[in-house]
Every structure is written in structure tokens, then in C-alpha cells.
PDB file of C-alpha atoms in Angstrom:
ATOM      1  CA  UNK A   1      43.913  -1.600  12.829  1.00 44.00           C
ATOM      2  CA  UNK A   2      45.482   1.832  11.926  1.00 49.00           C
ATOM      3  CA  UNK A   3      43.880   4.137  10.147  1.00 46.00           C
ATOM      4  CA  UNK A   4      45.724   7.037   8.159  1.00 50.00           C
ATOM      5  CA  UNK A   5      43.806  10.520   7.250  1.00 68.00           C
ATOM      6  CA  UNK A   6      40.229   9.468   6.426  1.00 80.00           C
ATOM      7  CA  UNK A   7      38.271   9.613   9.732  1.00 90.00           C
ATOM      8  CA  UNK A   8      38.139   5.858  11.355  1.00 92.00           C
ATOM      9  CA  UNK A   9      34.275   5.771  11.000  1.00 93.00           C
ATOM     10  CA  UNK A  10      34.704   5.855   6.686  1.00 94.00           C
ATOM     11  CA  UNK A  11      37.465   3.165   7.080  1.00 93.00           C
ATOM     12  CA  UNK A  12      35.496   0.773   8.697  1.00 95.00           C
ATOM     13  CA  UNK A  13      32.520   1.672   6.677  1.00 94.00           C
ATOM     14  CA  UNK A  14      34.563   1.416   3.315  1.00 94.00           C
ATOM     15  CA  UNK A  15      35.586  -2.137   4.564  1.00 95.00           C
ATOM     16  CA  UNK A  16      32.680  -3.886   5.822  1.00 95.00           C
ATOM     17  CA  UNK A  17      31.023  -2.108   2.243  1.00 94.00           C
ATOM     18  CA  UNK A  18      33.667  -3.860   0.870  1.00 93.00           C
ATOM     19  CA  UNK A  19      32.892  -7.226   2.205  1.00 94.00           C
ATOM     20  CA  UNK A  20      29.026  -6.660   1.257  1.00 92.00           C
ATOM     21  CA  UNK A  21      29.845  -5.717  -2.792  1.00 89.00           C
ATOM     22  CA  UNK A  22      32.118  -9.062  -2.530  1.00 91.00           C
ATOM     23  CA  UNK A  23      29.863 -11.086  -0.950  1.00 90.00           C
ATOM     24  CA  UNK A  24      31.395 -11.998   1.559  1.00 93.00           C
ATOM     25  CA  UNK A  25      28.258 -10.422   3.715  1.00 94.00           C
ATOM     26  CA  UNK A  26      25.387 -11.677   1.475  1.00 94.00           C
ATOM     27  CA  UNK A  27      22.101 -10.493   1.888  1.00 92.00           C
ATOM     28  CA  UNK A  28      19.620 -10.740   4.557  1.00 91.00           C
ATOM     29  CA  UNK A  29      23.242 -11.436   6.454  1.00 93.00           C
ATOM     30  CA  UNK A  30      22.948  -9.794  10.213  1.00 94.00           C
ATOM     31  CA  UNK A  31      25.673  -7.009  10.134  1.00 94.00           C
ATOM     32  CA  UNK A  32      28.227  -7.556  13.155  1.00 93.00           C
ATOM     33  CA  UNK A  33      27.378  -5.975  16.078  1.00 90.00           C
ATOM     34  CA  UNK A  34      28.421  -2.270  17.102  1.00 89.00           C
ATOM     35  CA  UNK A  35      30.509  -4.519  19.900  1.00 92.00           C
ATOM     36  CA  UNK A  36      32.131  -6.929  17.572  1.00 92.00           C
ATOM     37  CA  UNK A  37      32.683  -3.826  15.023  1.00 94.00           C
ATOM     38  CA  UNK A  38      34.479  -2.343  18.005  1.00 93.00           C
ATOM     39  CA  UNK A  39      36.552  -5.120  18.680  1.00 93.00           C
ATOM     40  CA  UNK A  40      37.522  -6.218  15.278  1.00 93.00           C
ATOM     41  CA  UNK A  41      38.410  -2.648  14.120  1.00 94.00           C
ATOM     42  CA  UNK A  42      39.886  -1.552  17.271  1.00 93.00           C
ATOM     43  CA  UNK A  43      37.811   1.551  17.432  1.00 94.00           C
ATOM     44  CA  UNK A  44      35.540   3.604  19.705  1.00 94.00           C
ATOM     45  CA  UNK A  45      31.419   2.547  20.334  1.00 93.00           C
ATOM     46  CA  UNK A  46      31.094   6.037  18.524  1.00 94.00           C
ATOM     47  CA  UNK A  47      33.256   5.232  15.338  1.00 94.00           C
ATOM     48  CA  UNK A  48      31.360   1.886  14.719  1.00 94.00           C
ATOM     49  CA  UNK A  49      27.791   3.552  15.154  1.00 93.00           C
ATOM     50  CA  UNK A  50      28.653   6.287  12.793  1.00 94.00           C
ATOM     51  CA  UNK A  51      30.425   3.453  10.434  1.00 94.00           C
ATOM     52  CA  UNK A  52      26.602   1.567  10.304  1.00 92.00           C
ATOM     53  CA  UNK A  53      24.889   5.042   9.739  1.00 90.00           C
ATOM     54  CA  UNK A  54      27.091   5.400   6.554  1.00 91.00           C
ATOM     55  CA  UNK A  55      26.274   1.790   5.350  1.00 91.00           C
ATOM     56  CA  UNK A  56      22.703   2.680   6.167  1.00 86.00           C
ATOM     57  CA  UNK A  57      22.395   6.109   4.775  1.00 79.00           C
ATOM     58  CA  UNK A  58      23.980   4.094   1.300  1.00 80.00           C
ATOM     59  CA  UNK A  59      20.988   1.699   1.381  1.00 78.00           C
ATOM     60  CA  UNK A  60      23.347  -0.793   1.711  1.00 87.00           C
ATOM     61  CA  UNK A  61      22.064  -2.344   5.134  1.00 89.00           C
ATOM     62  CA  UNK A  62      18.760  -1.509   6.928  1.00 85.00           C
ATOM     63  CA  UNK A  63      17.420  -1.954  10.348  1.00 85.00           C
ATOM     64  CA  UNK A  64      14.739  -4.455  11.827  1.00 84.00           C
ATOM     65  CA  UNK A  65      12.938  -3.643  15.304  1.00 78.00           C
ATOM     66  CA  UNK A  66      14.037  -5.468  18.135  1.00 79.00           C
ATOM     67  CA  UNK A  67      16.242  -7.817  15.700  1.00 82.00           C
ATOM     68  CA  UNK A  68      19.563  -6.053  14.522  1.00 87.00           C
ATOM     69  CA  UNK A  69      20.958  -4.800  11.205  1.00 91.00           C
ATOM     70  CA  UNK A  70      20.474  -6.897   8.221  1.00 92.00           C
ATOM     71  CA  UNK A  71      22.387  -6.447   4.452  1.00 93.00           C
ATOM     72  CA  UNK A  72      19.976  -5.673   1.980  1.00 86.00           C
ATOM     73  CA  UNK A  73      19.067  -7.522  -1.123  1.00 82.00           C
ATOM     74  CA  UNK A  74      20.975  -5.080  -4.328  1.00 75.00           C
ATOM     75  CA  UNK A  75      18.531  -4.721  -7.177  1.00 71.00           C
ATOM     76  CA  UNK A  76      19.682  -5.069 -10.362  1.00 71.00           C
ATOM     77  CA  UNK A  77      18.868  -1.888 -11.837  1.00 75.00           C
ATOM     78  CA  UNK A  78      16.205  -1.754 -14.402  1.00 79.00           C
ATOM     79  CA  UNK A  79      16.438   1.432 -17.390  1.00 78.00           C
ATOM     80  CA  UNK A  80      14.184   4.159 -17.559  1.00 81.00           C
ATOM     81  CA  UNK A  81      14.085   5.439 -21.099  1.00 77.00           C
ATOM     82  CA  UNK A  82      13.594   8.968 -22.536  1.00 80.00           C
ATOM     83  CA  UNK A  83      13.468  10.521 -25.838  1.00 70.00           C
ATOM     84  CA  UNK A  84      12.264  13.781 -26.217  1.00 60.00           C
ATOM     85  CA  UNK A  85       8.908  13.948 -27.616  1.00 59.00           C
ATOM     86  CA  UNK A  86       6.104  11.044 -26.542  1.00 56.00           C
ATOM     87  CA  UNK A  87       4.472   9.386 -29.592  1.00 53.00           C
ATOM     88  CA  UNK A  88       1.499  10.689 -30.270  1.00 51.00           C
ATOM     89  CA  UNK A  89      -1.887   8.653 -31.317  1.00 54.00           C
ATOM     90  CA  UNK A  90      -3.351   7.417 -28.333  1.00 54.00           C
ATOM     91  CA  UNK A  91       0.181   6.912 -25.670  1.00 62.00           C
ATOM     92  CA  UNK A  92      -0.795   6.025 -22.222  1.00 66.00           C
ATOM     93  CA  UNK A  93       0.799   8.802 -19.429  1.00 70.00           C
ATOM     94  CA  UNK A  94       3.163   5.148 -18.681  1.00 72.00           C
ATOM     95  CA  UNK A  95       4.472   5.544 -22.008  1.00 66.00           C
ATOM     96  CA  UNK A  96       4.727   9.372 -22.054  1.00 70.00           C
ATOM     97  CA  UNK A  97       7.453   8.986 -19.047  1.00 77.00           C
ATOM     98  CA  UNK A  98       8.936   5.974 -20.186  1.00 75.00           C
ATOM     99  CA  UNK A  99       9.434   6.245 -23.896  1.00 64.00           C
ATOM    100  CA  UNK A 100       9.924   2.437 -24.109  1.00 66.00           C
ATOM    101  CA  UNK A 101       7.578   0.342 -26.771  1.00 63.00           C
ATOM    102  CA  UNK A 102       7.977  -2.756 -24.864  1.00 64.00           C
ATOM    103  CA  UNK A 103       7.645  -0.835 -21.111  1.00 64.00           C
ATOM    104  CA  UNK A 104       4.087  -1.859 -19.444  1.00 69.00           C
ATOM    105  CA  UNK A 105       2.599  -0.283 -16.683  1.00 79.00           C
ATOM    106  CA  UNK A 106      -0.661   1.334 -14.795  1.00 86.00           C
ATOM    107  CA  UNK A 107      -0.632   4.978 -13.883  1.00 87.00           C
ATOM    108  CA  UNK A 108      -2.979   6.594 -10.673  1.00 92.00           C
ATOM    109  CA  UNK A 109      -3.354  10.734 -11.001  1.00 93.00           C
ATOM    110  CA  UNK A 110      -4.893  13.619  -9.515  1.00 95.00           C
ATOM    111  CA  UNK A 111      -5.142  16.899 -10.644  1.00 96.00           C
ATOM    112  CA  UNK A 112      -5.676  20.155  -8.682  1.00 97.00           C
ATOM    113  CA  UNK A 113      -5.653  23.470  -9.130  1.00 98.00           C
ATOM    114  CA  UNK A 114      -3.028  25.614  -7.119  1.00 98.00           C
ATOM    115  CA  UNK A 115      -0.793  28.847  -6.767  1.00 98.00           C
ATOM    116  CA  UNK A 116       2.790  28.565  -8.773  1.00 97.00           C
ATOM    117  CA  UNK A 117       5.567  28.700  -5.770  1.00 96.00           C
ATOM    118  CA  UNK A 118       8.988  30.614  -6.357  1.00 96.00           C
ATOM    119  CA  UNK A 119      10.459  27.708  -8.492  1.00 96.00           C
ATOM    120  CA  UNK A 120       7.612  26.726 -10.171  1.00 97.00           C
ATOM    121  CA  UNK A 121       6.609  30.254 -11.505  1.00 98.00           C
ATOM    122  CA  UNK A 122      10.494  30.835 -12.543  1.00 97.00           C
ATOM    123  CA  UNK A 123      10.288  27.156 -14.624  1.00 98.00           C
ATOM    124  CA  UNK A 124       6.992  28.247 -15.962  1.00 98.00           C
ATOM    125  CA  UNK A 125       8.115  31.936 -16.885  1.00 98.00           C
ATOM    126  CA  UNK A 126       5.169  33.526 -14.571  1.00 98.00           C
ATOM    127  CA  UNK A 127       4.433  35.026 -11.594  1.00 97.00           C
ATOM    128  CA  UNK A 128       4.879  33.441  -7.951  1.00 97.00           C
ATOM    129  CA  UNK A 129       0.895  32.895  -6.806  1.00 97.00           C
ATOM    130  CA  UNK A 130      -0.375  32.218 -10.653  1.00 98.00           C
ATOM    131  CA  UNK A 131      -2.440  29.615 -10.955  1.00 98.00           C
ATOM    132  CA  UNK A 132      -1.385  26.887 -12.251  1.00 98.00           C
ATOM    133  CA  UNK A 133      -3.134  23.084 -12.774  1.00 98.00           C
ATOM    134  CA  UNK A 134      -0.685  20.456 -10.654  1.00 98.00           C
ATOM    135  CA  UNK A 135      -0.701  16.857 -11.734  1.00 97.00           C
ATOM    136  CA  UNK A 136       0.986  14.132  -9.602  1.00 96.00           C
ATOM    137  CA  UNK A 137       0.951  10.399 -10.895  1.00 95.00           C
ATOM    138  CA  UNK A 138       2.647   7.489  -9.339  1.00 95.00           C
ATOM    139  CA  UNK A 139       3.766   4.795 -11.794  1.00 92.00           C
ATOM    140  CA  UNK A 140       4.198   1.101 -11.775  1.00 91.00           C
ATOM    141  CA  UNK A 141       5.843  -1.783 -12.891  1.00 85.00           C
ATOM    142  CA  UNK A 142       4.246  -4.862 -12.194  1.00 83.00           C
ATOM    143  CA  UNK A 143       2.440  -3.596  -9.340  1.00 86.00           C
ATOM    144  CA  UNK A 144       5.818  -1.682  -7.817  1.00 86.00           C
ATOM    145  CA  UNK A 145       5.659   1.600  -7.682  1.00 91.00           C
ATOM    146  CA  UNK A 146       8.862   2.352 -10.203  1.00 90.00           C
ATOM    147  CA  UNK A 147       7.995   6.496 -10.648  1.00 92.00           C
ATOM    148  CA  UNK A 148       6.784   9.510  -9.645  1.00 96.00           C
ATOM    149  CA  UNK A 149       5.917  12.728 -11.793  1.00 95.00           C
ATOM    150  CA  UNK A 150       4.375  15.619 -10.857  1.00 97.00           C
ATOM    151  CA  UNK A 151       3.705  18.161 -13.604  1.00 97.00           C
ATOM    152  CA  UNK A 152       2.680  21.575 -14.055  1.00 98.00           C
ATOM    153  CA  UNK A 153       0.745  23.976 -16.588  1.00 98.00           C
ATOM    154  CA  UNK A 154      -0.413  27.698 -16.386  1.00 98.00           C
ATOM    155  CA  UNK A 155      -4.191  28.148 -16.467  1.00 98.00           C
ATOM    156  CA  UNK A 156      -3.347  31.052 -18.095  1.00 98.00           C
ATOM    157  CA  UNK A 157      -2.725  29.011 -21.110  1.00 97.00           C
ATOM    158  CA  UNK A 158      -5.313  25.692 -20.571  1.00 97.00           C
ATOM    159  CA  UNK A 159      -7.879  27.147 -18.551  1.00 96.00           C
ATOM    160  CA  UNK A 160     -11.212  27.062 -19.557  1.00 94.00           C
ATOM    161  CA  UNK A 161     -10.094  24.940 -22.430  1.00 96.00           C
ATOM    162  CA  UNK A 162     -10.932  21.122 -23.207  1.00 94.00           C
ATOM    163  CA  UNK A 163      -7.502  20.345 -22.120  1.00 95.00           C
ATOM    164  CA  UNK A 164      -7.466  22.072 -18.876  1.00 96.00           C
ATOM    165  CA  UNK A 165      -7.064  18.548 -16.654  1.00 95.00           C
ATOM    166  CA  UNK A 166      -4.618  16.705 -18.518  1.00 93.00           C
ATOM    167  CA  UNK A 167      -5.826  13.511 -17.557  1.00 91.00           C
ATOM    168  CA  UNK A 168      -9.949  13.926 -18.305  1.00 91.00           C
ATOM    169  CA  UNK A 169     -11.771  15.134 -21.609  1.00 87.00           C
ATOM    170  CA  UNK A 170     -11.453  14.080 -25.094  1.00 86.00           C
ATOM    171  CA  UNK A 171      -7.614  14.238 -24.762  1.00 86.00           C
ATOM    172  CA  UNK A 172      -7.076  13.113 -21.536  1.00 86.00           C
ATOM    173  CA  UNK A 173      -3.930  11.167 -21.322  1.00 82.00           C
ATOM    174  CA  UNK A 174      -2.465  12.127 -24.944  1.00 84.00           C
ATOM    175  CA  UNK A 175       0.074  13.616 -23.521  1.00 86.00           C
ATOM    176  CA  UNK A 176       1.524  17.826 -23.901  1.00 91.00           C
ATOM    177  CA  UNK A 177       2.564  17.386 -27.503  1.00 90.00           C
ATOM    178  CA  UNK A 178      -0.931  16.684 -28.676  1.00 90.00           C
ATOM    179  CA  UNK A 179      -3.133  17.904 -26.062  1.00 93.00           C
ATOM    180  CA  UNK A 180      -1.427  21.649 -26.561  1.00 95.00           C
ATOM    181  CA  UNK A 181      -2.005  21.077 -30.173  1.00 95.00           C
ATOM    182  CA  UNK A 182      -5.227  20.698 -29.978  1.00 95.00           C
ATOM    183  CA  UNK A 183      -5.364  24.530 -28.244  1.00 96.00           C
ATOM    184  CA  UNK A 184      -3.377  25.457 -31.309  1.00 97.00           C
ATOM    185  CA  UNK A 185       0.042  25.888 -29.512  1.00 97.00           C
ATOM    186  CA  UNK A 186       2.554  23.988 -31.049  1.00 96.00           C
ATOM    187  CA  UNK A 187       5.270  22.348 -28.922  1.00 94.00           C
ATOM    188  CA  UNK A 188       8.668  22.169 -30.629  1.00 93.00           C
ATOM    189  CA  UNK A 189      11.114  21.633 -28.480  1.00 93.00           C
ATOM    190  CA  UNK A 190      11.588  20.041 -24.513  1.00 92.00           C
ATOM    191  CA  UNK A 191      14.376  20.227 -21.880  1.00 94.00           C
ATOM    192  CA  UNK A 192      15.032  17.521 -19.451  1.00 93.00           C
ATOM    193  CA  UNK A 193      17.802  18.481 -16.648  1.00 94.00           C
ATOM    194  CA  UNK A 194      18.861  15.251 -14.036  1.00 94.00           C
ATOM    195  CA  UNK A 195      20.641  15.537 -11.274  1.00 95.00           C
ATOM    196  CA  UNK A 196      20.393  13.135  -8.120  1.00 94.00           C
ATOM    197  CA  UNK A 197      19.431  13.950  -4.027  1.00 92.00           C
ATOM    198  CA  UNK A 198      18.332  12.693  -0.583  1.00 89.00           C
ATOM    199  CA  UNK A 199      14.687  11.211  -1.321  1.00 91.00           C
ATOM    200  CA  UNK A 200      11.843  13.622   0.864  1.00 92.00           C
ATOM    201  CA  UNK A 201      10.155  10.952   3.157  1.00 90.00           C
ATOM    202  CA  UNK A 202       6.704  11.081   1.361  1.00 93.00           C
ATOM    203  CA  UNK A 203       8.820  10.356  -1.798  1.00 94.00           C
ATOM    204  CA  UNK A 204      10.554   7.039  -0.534  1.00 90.00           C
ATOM    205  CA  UNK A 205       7.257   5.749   1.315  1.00 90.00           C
ATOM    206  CA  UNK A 206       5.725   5.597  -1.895  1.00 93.00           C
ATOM    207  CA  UNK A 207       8.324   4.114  -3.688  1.00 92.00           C
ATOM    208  CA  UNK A 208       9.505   1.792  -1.534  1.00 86.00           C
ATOM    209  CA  UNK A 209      12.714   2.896  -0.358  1.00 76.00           C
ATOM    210  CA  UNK A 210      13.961   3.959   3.191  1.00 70.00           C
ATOM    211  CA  UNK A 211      15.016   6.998   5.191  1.00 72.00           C
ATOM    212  CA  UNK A 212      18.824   8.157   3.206  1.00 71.00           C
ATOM    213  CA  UNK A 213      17.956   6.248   0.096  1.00 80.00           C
ATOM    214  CA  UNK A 214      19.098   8.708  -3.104  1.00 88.00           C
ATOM    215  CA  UNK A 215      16.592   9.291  -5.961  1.00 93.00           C
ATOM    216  CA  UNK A 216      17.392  10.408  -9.581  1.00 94.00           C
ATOM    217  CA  UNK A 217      15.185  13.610 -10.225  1.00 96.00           C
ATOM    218  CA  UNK A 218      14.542  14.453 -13.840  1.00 94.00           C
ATOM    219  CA  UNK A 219      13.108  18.424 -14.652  1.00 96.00           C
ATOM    220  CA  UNK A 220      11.175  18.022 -17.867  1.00 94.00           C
ATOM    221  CA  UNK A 221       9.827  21.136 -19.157  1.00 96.00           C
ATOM    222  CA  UNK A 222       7.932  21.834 -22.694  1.00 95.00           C
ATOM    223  CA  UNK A 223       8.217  24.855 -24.806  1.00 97.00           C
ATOM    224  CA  UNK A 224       6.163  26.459 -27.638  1.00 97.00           C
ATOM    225  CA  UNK A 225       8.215  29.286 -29.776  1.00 97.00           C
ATOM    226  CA  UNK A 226      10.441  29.762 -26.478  1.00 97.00           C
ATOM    227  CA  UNK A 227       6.978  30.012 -24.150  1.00 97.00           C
ATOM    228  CA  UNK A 228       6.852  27.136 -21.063  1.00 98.00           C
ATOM    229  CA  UNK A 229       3.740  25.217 -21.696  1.00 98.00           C
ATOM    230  CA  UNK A 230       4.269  22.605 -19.403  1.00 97.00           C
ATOM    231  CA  UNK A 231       7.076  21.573 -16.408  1.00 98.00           C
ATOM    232  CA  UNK A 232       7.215  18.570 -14.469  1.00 96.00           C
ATOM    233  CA  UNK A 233       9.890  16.239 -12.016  1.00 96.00           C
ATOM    234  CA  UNK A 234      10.287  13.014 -12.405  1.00 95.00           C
ATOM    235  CA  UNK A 235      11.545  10.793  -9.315  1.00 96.00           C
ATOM    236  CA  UNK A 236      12.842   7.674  -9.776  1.00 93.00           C
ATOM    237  CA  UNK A 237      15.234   5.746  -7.179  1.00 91.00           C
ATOM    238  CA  UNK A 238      18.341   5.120  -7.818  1.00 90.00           C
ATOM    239  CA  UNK A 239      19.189   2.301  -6.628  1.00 83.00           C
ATOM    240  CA  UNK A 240      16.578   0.353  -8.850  1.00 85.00           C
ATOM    241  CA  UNK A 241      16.499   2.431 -11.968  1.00 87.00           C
ATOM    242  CA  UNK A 242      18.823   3.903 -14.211  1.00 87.00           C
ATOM    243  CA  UNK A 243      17.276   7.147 -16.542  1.00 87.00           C
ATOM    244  CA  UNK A 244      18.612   5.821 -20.171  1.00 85.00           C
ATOM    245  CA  UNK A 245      18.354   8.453 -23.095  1.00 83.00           C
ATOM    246  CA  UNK A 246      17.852   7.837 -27.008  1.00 77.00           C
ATOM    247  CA  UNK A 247      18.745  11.013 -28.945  1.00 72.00           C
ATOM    248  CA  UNK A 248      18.148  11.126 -32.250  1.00 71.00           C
ATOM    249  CA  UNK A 249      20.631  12.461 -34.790  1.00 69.00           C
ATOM    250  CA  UNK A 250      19.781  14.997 -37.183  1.00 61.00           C
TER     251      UNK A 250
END
């Protein structure tokens, strides 16, 4: 096979993708072997490792001990919905991240107390080494953990207050809009910035996914007259989940 510009490694990798999207390698199909790669394509043991690591690193195959390389099942993916403010009155935390009425789900949190680092404290509009109460929550579909969200508020602002652990207390679980209301700040406005990386390995062995797989990461963050009252990213993966928005017009 000749190859023109693009290295030899993407060409084979673009082709035997190729054959996966079309089905002609269904799932749970064993990928050829780095041998019969070599002889098909006409290419070096080195070009038709690198061409698997590609199909890997997409998600698109994955590896079995002591069995070979298998094509994995595609998800359909499923929407994540957001629209600005949570409704307030008694929404669970799964509703508060996934503004969808008909969305169902169970929640686990913890909450801890801990110094603001360098991007946290710049999000937040305070010093690096504030404190600041952290809040991490896994969420889940039908028993599959779907989410992750791991928020962040100044003590400066909720400490020693009835809302200081966002989870516990009369208005544990309300949500920023109402629990910072009740402390008399008034949220009136939120941000949410997405952009898409390389899931960290503690991220994909919760949800699921495997070493290369890319994850949509969503930076929420509340304001009250301009002030940051609360910050928080939201990691979803993308090959499961696509983050759908519904913005009102005024």
C-alpha cells in the first residue's frame, strides 16, 4: 500500500477506524494482529503498533490480558442538560447538574475543608492558601456512574454559617441559588466554560472509561453583584454523554 504525506501509522489507523465506524469490524471483533496489520498494510512492526495505540488512545478498541485487542461496543451518547440557574424548592444535587425534569439519579458527596490552589483562588477571586470548603460528588444513572463535580466556596463567605457544608443542615442539597440566599447574598448571574481533555486516571476509574479516553469538562462558577460565591468542574465522558444547553431568551 503507498502512503502519501500523513505518517504510515495514521493511514493504517484511519483505515482499520474506518472499517470499525462501517462495521465491517463489529464489536467485541478481535482486531488483526500487529503481524497481519504488517502484512496487509505493507508496513513496519513499529507502524502497526503505533497504528493500534491511536485506535486505542480513541477508545475505539481496548486490550484484554493474555487475549488480544478487541473493538469496543460505541455508546450511543446520552445528553447532559444545562440551563443556568437550578430550580429552586427542594432540587436534588442530580438535578442541580443536570437541569433535566425527567433526568433520575442518586448522588454520593463529601465535603472537606482545604487551602484554595493557584487556579482555584484565581476562579474564586482570593488568595492562593484561603480556605475554602471542597465538595466532590459522583453521579449516576441507573447505577453508572454518568458525572463527576467537584465544587468550591470561600469560608470566608459560608463559614460559620448554616450553609457552610453544602450538602448537611437545613439547606443541604438546595443547591447555591438558594442556599446563598438564605446568607442574604443574592446570586444573579453564572458562567459555565467547556472545553474537552485527556481524562486523569482517578477520573476514568470512576467513570468507567480507560487509560486515553477524552472527557468533556464543564467550569461552572456563581456570582453575586460580580463577587464568586461558588466554582465547580464538571466531568463527564465523552464518548457517552453529550453537555446539551437550554438558554432562555429574553
Amino acid at each position: 500500500m503507498t502512503f502519501g504525506e500523513q505518517p504510515a501509522y495514521l493511514r493504517v489507523a484511519g483505515d482499520l477506524r474506518r472499517k470499525i465506524v462501517n462495521g465491517s469490524l463489529p464489536p467485541h471483533t478481535r482486531l488483526p494482529s500487529q503481524a497481519r496489520i504488517r502484512e496487509e498494510y505493507g508496513v513496519s512492526d513499529t507502524v502497526a503498533l503505533e497504528a493500534r495505540k491511536v485506535l486505542m488512545a480513541e477508545g475505539l478498541v481496548e486490550g484484554r490480558s493474555g487475549s488480544g485487542t478487541y473493538v469496543r461496543e460505541r455508546p450511543v451518547p446520552r445528553r447532559v442538560a444545562r440551563s443556568g440557574f437550578r430550580p429552586a424548592g427542594g432540587a436534588t444535587p442530580f438535578r442541580q447538574e443536570q437541569a433535566d425534569a425527567a433526568a433520575r439519579g442518586t448522588w454520593e458527596s463529601r465535603s472537606e475543608q482545604v487551602e484554595a490552589g493557584r487556579t482555584v483562588a484565581e476562579r474564586l477571586e482570593i488568595q492562593p492558601g484561603d480556605r475554602v470548603m471542597c465538595t466532590r460528588y459522583t453521579f449516576r444513572d441507573a447505577g453508572e456512574a454518568m458525572m463527576l463535580s467537584t465544587s468550591w466556596e470561600p469560608l470566608a463567605l459560608t463559614g460559620r454559617t448554616p450553609v457552610m457544608l453544602p450538602e448537611e443542615g437545613p439547606l443541604g442539597g438546595m443547591g447555591v441559588v438558594e442556599r446563598m440566599a438564605a446568607i442574604d447574598v443574592v446570586v444573579d448571574n453564572v458562567t459555565e466554560e467547556v472545553g474537552a481533555r485527556p481524562g486523569l486516571a482517578e477520573e476514568l476509574l470512576a467513570l468507567g472509561g480507560v487509560p486515553g479516553h477524552v472527557v468533556l469538562v464543564v467550569h461552572r462558577t456563581y456570582f453575586a453583584s460580580g463577587r464568586p460565591v461558588e466554582t465547580a468542574d464538571v466531568v463527564v465522558p465523552a464518548d457517552r454523554y453529550q453537555v446539551a444547553y437550554h438558554l432562555p431568551v429574553k
